[in-house]
Short mmCIF file of C-alpha atoms and ligand atoms in Angstrom, two decimals:
data_model
loop_
_atom_site.label_atom_id
_atom_site.label_comp_id
_atom_site.label_asym_id
_atom_site.label_seq_id
_atom_site.Cartn_x
_atom_site.Cartn_y
_atom_site.Cartn_z
CA MET A 18 -0.11 0.06 -0.10
CA ARG A 19 2.34 2.77 -1.28
CA VAL A 20 0.88 6.26 -0.80
CA PHE A 21 3.01 7.50 -3.65
CA GLY A 22 3.66 4.38 -5.70
CA GLY A 23 7.23 4.58 -5.17
CA GLU A 24 9.00 7.68 -5.88
CA SER A 25 7.75 11.00 -6.60
CA GLY A 26 9.91 13.71 -8.30
CA SER A 27 11.30 12.89 -11.73
CA GLY A 28 9.47 9.54 -11.72
CA GLY A 29 12.31 7.84 -10.39
CA THR A 30 14.89 8.26 -13.35
CA LEU A 31 17.16 11.34 -13.06
CA ASN A 32 18.51 13.12 -15.90
CA ALA A 33 22.16 14.38 -16.34
CA GLY A 34 21.33 17.81 -14.92
CA ALA A 35 19.41 16.57 -11.94
CA LEU A 36 22.26 14.07 -11.15
CA ALA A 37 24.89 16.88 -11.23
CA ARG A 38 23.01 19.00 -8.71
CA VAL A 39 22.73 15.82 -6.57
CA GLU A 40 26.27 15.14 -6.56
CA ARG A 41 27.12 18.57 -5.53
CA CYS A 42 24.89 18.72 -2.63
CA ALA A 43 25.96 15.29 -1.51
CA ALA A 44 29.43 16.79 -1.47
CA VAL A 45 28.23 19.76 0.67
CA ILE A 46 26.48 17.57 3.08
CA SER A 47 29.46 14.91 3.20
CA GLU A 48 31.70 17.75 4.24
CA GLY A 49 29.46 18.78 7.14
CA GLY A 50 27.52 21.51 5.32
CA LEU A 51 23.71 21.93 5.34
CA VAL A 52 21.38 21.22 2.15
CA ALA A 53 17.63 21.54 2.11
CA PHE A 54 16.20 18.35 0.20
CA PRO A 55 12.90 17.67 -1.40
CA THR A 56 10.43 14.70 -0.20
CA GLU A 57 7.25 13.55 -0.93
CA THR A 58 5.97 15.47 2.32
CA VAL A 59 7.85 18.80 2.76
CA TYR A 60 11.56 19.94 2.23
CA GLY A 61 14.00 18.80 5.07
CA LEU A 62 16.84 20.52 6.07
CA GLY A 63 19.42 17.97 5.73
CA ALA A 64 23.04 17.44 7.39
CA LEU A 65 25.10 14.36 8.30
CA ALA A 66 23.40 12.42 10.73
CA LEU A 67 26.72 11.25 12.42
CA ASN A 68 28.40 14.71 12.44
CA GLU A 69 27.55 16.51 15.71
CA ALA A 70 28.63 19.65 14.74
CA ALA A 71 26.72 19.60 11.47
CA VAL A 72 23.54 18.61 13.31
CA ARG A 73 23.93 21.49 15.82
CA ARG A 74 23.95 23.77 12.98
CA VAL A 75 20.56 22.47 11.86
CA PHE A 76 19.29 23.24 15.28
CA GLU A 77 20.90 26.69 15.02
CA VAL A 78 19.63 27.70 11.73
CA LYS A 79 16.24 26.65 12.46
CA GLY A 80 16.01 28.00 15.96
CA ARG A 81 14.95 24.66 17.14
CA PRO A 82 14.96 23.79 20.86
CA ALA A 83 17.44 21.34 21.43
CA ASN A 84 15.17 18.55 23.10
CA ASN A 85 13.11 18.25 20.01
CA PRO A 86 14.78 15.25 18.06
CA LEU A 87 15.11 15.02 14.34
CA ILE A 88 14.30 12.50 11.72
CA VAL A 89 17.27 10.45 10.35
CA HIS A 90 16.49 9.94 6.29
CA VAL A 91 17.99 6.68 4.89
CA ASP A 92 17.75 5.09 1.22
CA SER A 93 16.83 1.65 2.55
CA LEU A 94 15.80 -0.52 5.28
CA ALA A 95 19.39 -1.90 5.48
CA MET A 96 20.64 1.89 5.94
CA ALA A 97 17.85 2.28 8.66
CA ARG A 98 18.98 -0.74 10.69
CA VAL A 99 22.38 0.99 11.45
CA PHE A 100 20.69 3.62 13.48
CA PHE A 101 18.66 1.16 15.60
CA SER A 102 20.06 -0.68 18.50
CA GLU A 103 20.56 -4.49 18.02
CA HIS A 104 18.27 -5.06 21.02
CA ALA A 105 15.33 -3.21 19.41
CA TRP A 106 16.14 -4.72 16.15
CA GLU A 107 15.89 -8.37 17.75
CA ARG A 108 12.54 -7.56 19.41
CA PHE A 109 10.79 -5.62 16.59
CA GLY A 110 13.08 -6.09 13.37
CA GLU A 111 10.33 -8.37 11.88
CA LEU A 112 7.63 -5.88 12.67
CA VAL A 113 9.92 -3.04 11.10
CA GLN A 114 10.44 -5.15 7.87
CA LYS A 115 6.81 -5.52 7.23
CA LEU A 116 6.20 -1.94 7.89
CA ALA A 117 9.17 -1.01 5.42
CA ALA A 118 7.81 -3.47 2.81
CA ALA A 119 4.58 -1.75 2.86
CA PHE A 120 5.27 1.92 3.23
CA TRP A 121 8.93 2.69 2.36
CA PRO A 122 9.92 4.60 0.55
CA GLY A 123 6.88 6.74 1.90
CA PRO A 124 5.74 9.16 4.56
CA LEU A 125 6.09 6.75 7.62
CA THR A 126 8.66 7.67 10.20
CA VAL A 127 9.55 4.67 12.92
CA VAL A 128 10.65 5.76 16.08
CA MET A 129 12.83 2.90 17.89
CA GLU A 130 15.45 2.44 20.41
CA LYS A 131 18.70 4.05 19.03
CA ALA A 132 22.20 2.48 18.53
CA GLU A 133 25.03 3.83 20.35
CA ARG A 134 26.71 5.43 17.38
CA VAL A 135 23.74 7.93 17.06
CA PRO A 136 24.75 11.29 18.71
CA ALA A 137 22.58 12.46 21.52
CA VAL A 138 22.04 15.86 19.62
CA VAL A 139 20.10 13.98 16.93
CA THR A 140 17.47 12.35 19.49
CA GLY A 141 17.28 15.42 21.38
CA GLY A 142 19.10 13.55 24.37
CA GLY A 143 16.84 10.77 24.48
CA ALA A 144 17.16 6.97 23.83
CA MET A 145 14.95 6.58 20.64
CA VAL A 146 15.49 7.85 17.24
CA ALA A 147 13.13 8.35 14.32
CA VAL A 148 14.04 7.00 10.85
CA ARG A 149 12.48 7.01 7.45
CA VAL A 150 12.86 6.46 3.81
CA PRO A 151 11.57 9.50 1.93
CA ALA A 152 9.90 8.71 -1.54
CA HIS A 153 11.75 11.32 -3.76
CA ALA A 154 14.19 9.97 -6.53
CA MET A 155 16.55 13.06 -6.23
CA THR A 156 16.71 12.60 -2.37
CA LEU A 157 17.10 8.76 -2.41
CA GLU A 158 20.02 9.50 -4.86
CA LEU A 159 21.42 12.22 -2.48
CA ILE A 160 21.60 9.79 0.40
CA ARG A 161 22.95 7.03 -1.62
CA ARG A 162 25.70 9.23 -2.35
CA VAL A 163 26.33 10.50 0.97
CA GLY A 164 26.23 6.85 2.10
CA THR A 165 24.73 7.23 5.43
CA GLY A 166 21.84 8.77 7.16
CA VAL A 167 20.89 12.49 6.77
CA VAL A 168 18.95 14.28 9.31
CA GLY A 169 15.88 16.42 7.94
CA PRO A 170 13.83 18.42 10.01
CA SER A 171 11.25 20.31 7.99
CA ALA A 172 13.11 23.15 6.27
CA ASN A 173 11.57 25.92 7.84
CA ARG A 174 12.07 28.22 11.02
CA SER A 175 11.11 26.30 14.06
CA GLY A 176 7.35 26.86 14.71
CA HIS A 177 6.78 28.45 11.11
CA VAL A 178 4.83 26.71 8.02
CA SER A 179 6.87 23.89 6.66
CA PRO A 180 8.09 24.49 2.97
CA THR A 181 6.72 22.49 0.11
CA SER A 182 8.71 24.03 -2.78
CA ALA A 183 12.42 25.18 -3.06
CA GLU A 184 10.93 28.68 -3.21
CA HIS A 185 9.43 28.17 -0.13
CA VAL A 186 12.92 26.96 1.52
CA ARG A 187 14.62 30.07 0.18
CA SER A 188 12.09 32.49 1.78
CA GLU A 189 12.79 30.81 5.00
CA PHE A 190 16.82 30.88 4.92
CA GLY A 191 17.79 33.12 1.99
CA ASP A 192 21.21 31.97 0.65
CA ALA A 193 22.35 30.70 4.00
CA VAL A 194 21.24 27.06 2.90
CA GLU A 195 21.82 25.61 -0.17
CA VAL A 196 18.39 23.96 -1.78
CA LEU A 197 18.21 20.89 -4.03
CA ASP A 198 15.38 21.91 -5.98
CA GLY A 199 13.21 18.77 -6.51
CA GLY A 200 9.73 20.56 -7.45
CA VAL A 201 6.72 20.91 -5.28
CA CYS A 202 6.21 18.32 -2.80
CA VAL A 203 3.14 15.94 -3.73
CA GLY A 204 2.14 14.93 -0.31
CA GLY A 205 2.13 18.32 1.26
CA ILE A 206 1.86 17.55 5.03
CA GLU A 207 4.73 15.63 7.17
CA SER A 208 5.13 12.12 7.66
CA THR A 209 3.01 9.85 10.11
CA VAL A 210 5.46 9.05 13.04
CA ILE A 211 5.05 5.99 14.87
CA LYS A 212 6.86 4.77 17.99
CA ILE A 213 7.51 0.98 18.46
CA GLY A 214 8.54 -0.31 22.11
CA PRO A 215 9.75 0.19 24.93
CA ALA A 216 6.61 -0.23 26.83
CA VAL A 217 2.97 0.70 26.80
CA GLY A 218 2.01 -2.42 25.79
CA ASP A 219 5.08 -2.67 23.17
CA GLY A 220 2.59 -2.12 20.30
CA VAL A 221 2.65 0.51 17.76
CA ARG A 222 1.99 4.02 18.65
CA VAL A 223 1.06 7.04 16.58
CA LEU A 224 2.85 10.18 17.61
CA ARG A 225 1.92 12.29 14.59
CA PRO A 226 -0.87 11.55 12.16
CA GLY A 227 0.12 11.94 8.60
CA LEU A 228 -0.82 10.36 5.19
CA ILE A 229 -0.58 6.81 6.32
CA SER A 230 -3.29 5.88 8.41
CA ALA A 231 -3.41 4.02 11.88
CA ALA A 232 -5.81 1.55 10.36
CA ALA A 233 -3.34 0.84 7.22
CA ILE A 234 -0.66 0.27 9.79
CA ALA A 235 -2.94 -2.10 11.90
CA GLU A 236 -3.58 -3.91 8.67
CA VAL A 237 0.09 -4.37 7.84
CA VAL A 238 1.31 -5.44 11.49
CA GLY A 239 -1.43 -8.10 11.68
CA GLU A 240 -2.93 -10.01 14.73
CA GLY A 241 -1.60 -9.43 18.02
CA VAL A 242 0.08 -6.07 17.77
CA GLU A 243 -1.86 -3.23 18.80
CA VAL A 244 -1.93 -0.02 17.13
CA VAL A 245 -2.76 3.15 19.16
CA ALA A 246 -3.68 6.03 16.83
CA GLY A 247 -3.03 8.65 19.33
CA ALA A 248 -4.69 11.81 19.97
CA ALA A 249 -4.60 14.51 17.12
CA LYS A 250 -4.59 18.05 18.47
CA SER A 251 -7.99 19.34 18.58
CA GLY A 252 -10.35 21.86 19.89
CA GLY A 253 -8.81 23.93 22.56
CA GLU A 254 -8.25 27.81 22.28
CA ARG A 255 -8.37 28.31 18.71
CA GLY A 256 -8.46 32.25 18.65
CA VAL A 257 -11.39 34.44 18.79
CA GLU A 258 -14.09 32.19 18.26
CA PRO A 259 -13.74 28.68 20.39
CA ALA A 260 -14.59 26.12 17.45
CA ARG A 261 -16.49 22.96 18.12
CA GLU A 262 -14.49 19.94 19.41
CA ARG A 263 -13.37 17.79 16.63
CA GLU A 264 -14.86 14.58 16.99
CA GLU A 265 -11.97 11.66 17.35
CA GLY A 266 -13.92 8.69 16.26
CA LYS A 267 -12.22 5.36 16.26
CA VAL A 268 -10.86 4.03 13.01
CA THR A 269 -11.02 0.50 12.65
CA GLY A 270 -8.11 -1.52 11.64
CA GLY A 271 -7.42 -4.57 9.67
CA GLY A 272 -5.62 -7.59 11.18
CA GLY A 273 -4.19 -5.80 14.18
CA ARG A 274 -6.01 -4.20 16.74
CA GLU A 275 -6.34 -0.40 16.61
CA ARG A 276 -7.49 1.87 19.47
CA GLU A 277 -7.62 5.62 20.08
CA GLY A 278 -4.99 6.81 22.62
CA THR A 279 -4.89 9.67 25.20
CA HIS A 280 -2.76 12.88 25.19
CA GLU A 281 -0.16 10.62 26.78
CA VAL A 282 0.90 9.77 23.24
CA ALA A 283 1.67 13.16 22.08
CA MET A 284 3.57 14.03 25.31
CA GLU A 285 6.02 11.41 24.09
CA SER A 286 7.22 13.63 21.20
CA PRO A 287 8.16 17.03 22.25
CA GLY A 288 7.81 18.82 19.01
CA LEU A 289 4.20 17.95 19.15
CA LEU A 290 2.72 20.21 21.88
CA ASP A 291 3.33 24.01 21.03
CA ARG A 292 2.40 26.29 18.40
CA HIS A 293 3.52 24.83 15.28
CA TYR A 294 3.11 25.17 11.45
CA ALA A 295 2.19 28.71 11.91
CA PRO A 296 1.75 31.86 9.59
CA ARG A 297 3.09 34.98 11.06
CA THR A 298 -0.23 36.62 10.44
CA ARG A 299 -2.69 35.91 13.09
CA ALA A 300 -4.71 32.84 12.24
CA VAL A 301 -8.18 31.63 13.50
CA MET A 302 -10.14 28.69 12.57
CA CYS A 303 -13.79 28.62 12.72
CA GLY A 304 -17.07 27.53 10.94
CA LEU A 305 -18.24 30.17 8.37
CA GLU A 306 -20.76 31.15 10.77
CA GLY A 307 -17.94 32.66 12.99
CA TRP A 308 -16.43 34.86 10.12
CA THR A 309 -18.51 38.00 10.97
CA GLY A 310 -17.65 37.74 14.63
CA VAL A 311 -13.91 37.21 14.06
CA VAL A 312 -13.84 40.29 11.71
CA LEU A 313 -15.64 42.57 14.13
CA SER A 314 -13.50 41.63 17.02
CA VAL A 315 -10.32 42.13 14.90
CA GLU A 316 -11.91 45.39 13.94
CA ALA A 317 -12.64 46.56 17.77
CA GLU A 318 -8.94 45.55 18.47
CA LEU A 319 -7.76 47.82 15.65
CA GLY A 320 -9.50 50.64 16.89
CA GLY A 321 -12.37 50.22 14.31
CA ARG A 322 -10.27 50.59 10.87
CA ALA A 323 -11.45 48.26 8.12
CA VAL A 324 -10.03 44.71 8.68
CA ARG A 325 -8.19 43.04 5.94
CA ALA A 326 -9.28 39.62 6.56
CA GLY A 327 -8.31 36.74 4.39
CA LEU A 328 -10.29 33.19 4.22
CA LEU A 329 -8.70 29.89 3.46
CA THR A 330 -11.45 27.43 2.52
CA HIS A 331 -12.27 23.96 0.75
CA SER A 332 -15.52 25.29 -0.56
CA GLU A 333 -15.87 27.53 -3.74
CA LEU A 334 -18.95 29.24 -2.19
CA ALA A 335 -17.74 30.04 1.13
CA GLY A 336 -16.27 33.40 0.40
CA ARG A 337 -19.68 34.64 -1.17
CA MET A 338 -21.43 33.88 1.89
CA CYS A 339 -19.05 35.84 4.30
CA VAL A 340 -20.03 39.49 5.35
CA PRO A 341 -18.08 41.62 5.13
CA PRO A 342 -16.40 39.97 2.28
CA PRO A 343 -12.95 38.69 2.36
CA THR A 344 -10.01 40.66 1.33
CA CYS A 345 -8.76 37.69 -0.49
CA THR A 346 -9.77 34.06 -0.47
CA ASP A 347 -7.85 30.76 -1.19
CA VAL A 348 -9.94 27.75 -2.20
CA LEU A 349 -8.20 24.45 -1.55
CA PRO A 350 -9.45 21.08 -3.07
CA GLY A 351 -12.35 19.49 -1.31
CA ASP A 352 -10.98 16.08 -1.13
CA ALA A 353 -8.39 15.60 1.83
CA ARG A 354 -5.37 14.55 -0.06
CA GLY A 355 -5.72 17.59 -2.75
CA TYR A 356 -6.22 19.79 0.41
CA ALA A 357 -3.04 18.69 2.19
CA ALA A 358 -1.16 19.00 -1.09
CA GLY A 359 -1.91 22.72 -1.30
CA LEU A 360 -2.18 23.77 2.45
CA TYR A 361 1.07 25.03 3.49
CA GLY A 362 1.57 26.88 0.07
CA ALA A 363 -2.00 28.53 0.56
CA LEU A 364 -1.02 29.32 4.26
CA ARG A 365 2.16 31.10 2.82
CA ARG A 366 0.40 32.97 0.00
CA LEU A 367 -2.11 34.33 2.73
CA ASP A 368 0.79 35.08 5.07
CA GLU A 369 2.20 37.29 2.38
CA ALA A 370 -0.93 39.14 1.48
CA GLY A 371 -0.69 42.06 4.16
CA LEU A 372 -3.68 40.75 6.08
CA ASP A 373 -4.69 41.44 9.72
CA VAL A 374 -6.21 37.98 10.07
CA ILE A 375 -6.46 34.76 8.38
CA VAL A 376 -9.57 32.96 9.00
CA VAL A 377 -9.12 29.22 8.24
CA HIS A 378 -12.68 27.64 7.41
CA GLU A 379 -12.77 24.48 9.43
CA PRO A 380 -12.28 21.48 7.18
CA PRO A 381 -14.44 18.49 7.20
CA THR A 382 -13.83 15.56 9.65
CA ALA A 383 -15.47 12.76 7.66
CA GLY A 384 -14.45 11.72 4.25
CA ARG A 385 -15.42 9.45 1.60
CA GLY A 386 -14.31 6.32 3.95
CA ALA A 387 -12.00 5.84 6.86
CA GLU A 388 -8.87 6.60 5.12
CA GLU A 389 -10.10 10.03 3.80
CA ALA A 390 -11.43 10.87 7.45
CA TRP A 391 -7.69 10.10 8.59
CA VAL A 392 -6.22 12.44 6.23
CA TRP A 393 -8.78 15.32 7.32
CA ARG A 394 -7.46 14.21 11.07
CA ALA A 395 -3.92 14.89 10.02
CA ILE A 396 -4.74 18.22 8.41
CA GLY A 397 -7.14 19.16 11.37
CA ASP A 398 -3.88 18.28 13.80
CA ARG A 399 -1.76 20.72 11.63
CA LEU A 400 -4.33 23.55 11.44
CA ALA A 401 -5.07 23.46 15.27
CA ARG A 402 -1.60 24.19 15.84
CA ALA A 403 -1.20 26.69 13.14
CA THR A 404 -3.90 28.54 14.58
CA GLU A 405 -3.05 28.35 18.20
CA ARG A 406 -2.81 31.58 20.00
CA GLU A 407 0.85 32.74 20.50
CA GLY A 408 2.23 32.44 24.09
O1 TXA B 2 7.66 14.43 6.56
C1 TXA B 2 8.39 14.59 7.41
O2 TXA B 2 8.53 14.13 8.41
C2 TXA B 2 9.35 15.69 7.19
C3 TXA B 2 10.31 15.12 6.08
C4 TXA B 2 11.39 16.38 5.67
O3 TXA B 2 10.82 13.95 6.02
N1 TXA B 2 10.05 15.97 8.45
C5 TXA B 2 9.58 16.45 9.47
O4 TXA B 2 10.70 16.64 10.47
O5 TXA B 2 8.43 16.64 9.63
P1 TXA B 2 10.46 17.61 11.66
O6 TXA B 2 11.30 17.77 12.53
O7 TXA B 2 9.70 18.98 11.26
O8 TXA B 2 9.18 16.78 12.63
C6 TXA B 2 9.87 15.42 13.29
C7 TXA B 2 8.81 14.97 14.33
C8 TXA B 2 8.78 16.23 15.49
O9 TXA B 2 7.63 16.16 15.95
C9 TXA B 2 9.73 15.33 16.44
O10 TXA B 2 9.47 15.63 17.81
C10 TXA B 2 9.17 14.12 16.19
O11 TXA B 2 9.07 13.65 14.76
N2 TXA B 2 10.46 13.08 16.68
C11 TXA B 2 11.68 12.95 15.87
N3 TXA B 2 12.43 12.00 16.47
C12 TXA B 2 11.88 11.39 17.66
C13 TXA B 2 12.08 10.85 18.73
N4 TXA B 2 13.10 9.94 18.74
N5 TXA B 2 10.92 10.37 19.60
C14 TXA B 2 9.78 10.88 19.49
N6 TXA B 2 9.51 11.77 18.38
C15 TXA B 2 10.53 12.18 17.72
MG1 MG B 3 8.71 20.63 11.17
#
């Protein structure tokens, strides 16, 4: 069940120009430098995983808290193994092999006990390391040439909107970071992060929802392994208008058992708690009925001057239903995968439009089946964080 049918970006074969660019970037990384690289989800900020100084530089450039661990990108299951401890491999190697066969290359990140050789700076000081094989031909070739794992947090300043094009990365870091341009990311939101062992039943726990669903994972891991879907961020304080609580419905699995988790799951991943994926412009999420209230309250704050309010929606008709009318409207596709692919680009466009407020029209929670509902859930998780109030 490959989400992207193998490799996105250049369809798996690279022309001479692309190969030359990959080769140059591989040399930069091998020498301890930083290169932003494309994946099927978002662009990553790459550096040699086994080079402490290079990894530290990634934290510096991003302004990322040192306790928030990084994902190591590898080109194969064989390379992934090098980063996991022997002990973890003995216990869970078979499970990881099944998952890799089903989902790699692709947007699934596996967190497991780290090998000793993995520097503590990569894992935020913790005993677990996150690893994935990205589905992008240029980046797979890049890693192959580097010959070992490449760390890759999303290539944005900490807390800001993730980049889905080389242009987005340049707008984050200017010339400070070389960018391997592999086109626009087809997936558009970050990978599903799962944790395997130790403890909490030693099943599979979803730490961050992404394009691969807990149900699809349960199907692959089979009988006897519990998959805990985790609690996507929802509700809470979303800004001016408190939005209706997102319903966290149980998604049923296949062979394996799957159940809903609690907030403990999110607590295991330090990067998942705070405001995140956020535009610089104040952003609020609500139903369309909340539009007028949001605009009026921002207007009151601004001392009565006309408010420049942008609308991000999945519905063609939404803009026409808003009073007063939006200054600008960005309409994303009504299907979850299309919406995910366009989301960060749209947030960036609206962020650059000189608005006083961005109103995100609450996306659906249900789709045409459980898989689409899961993707809406992953999107809802990103939007809840992007519209979290600062502080
Ligand atoms: O799709 C993606 O995953 C992208 C592309 C570039 O691969 N990368 C990405 O990295 O989103 P980043 O650093 O922005 O998000 C990684 C998430 C964070 O929430 C982090 O806390 C979590 O994965 N994570 C990484 N290592 C972990 C670990 N050892 N234990 C628990 N969570 C971990
Ligand atoms: Mg990120």
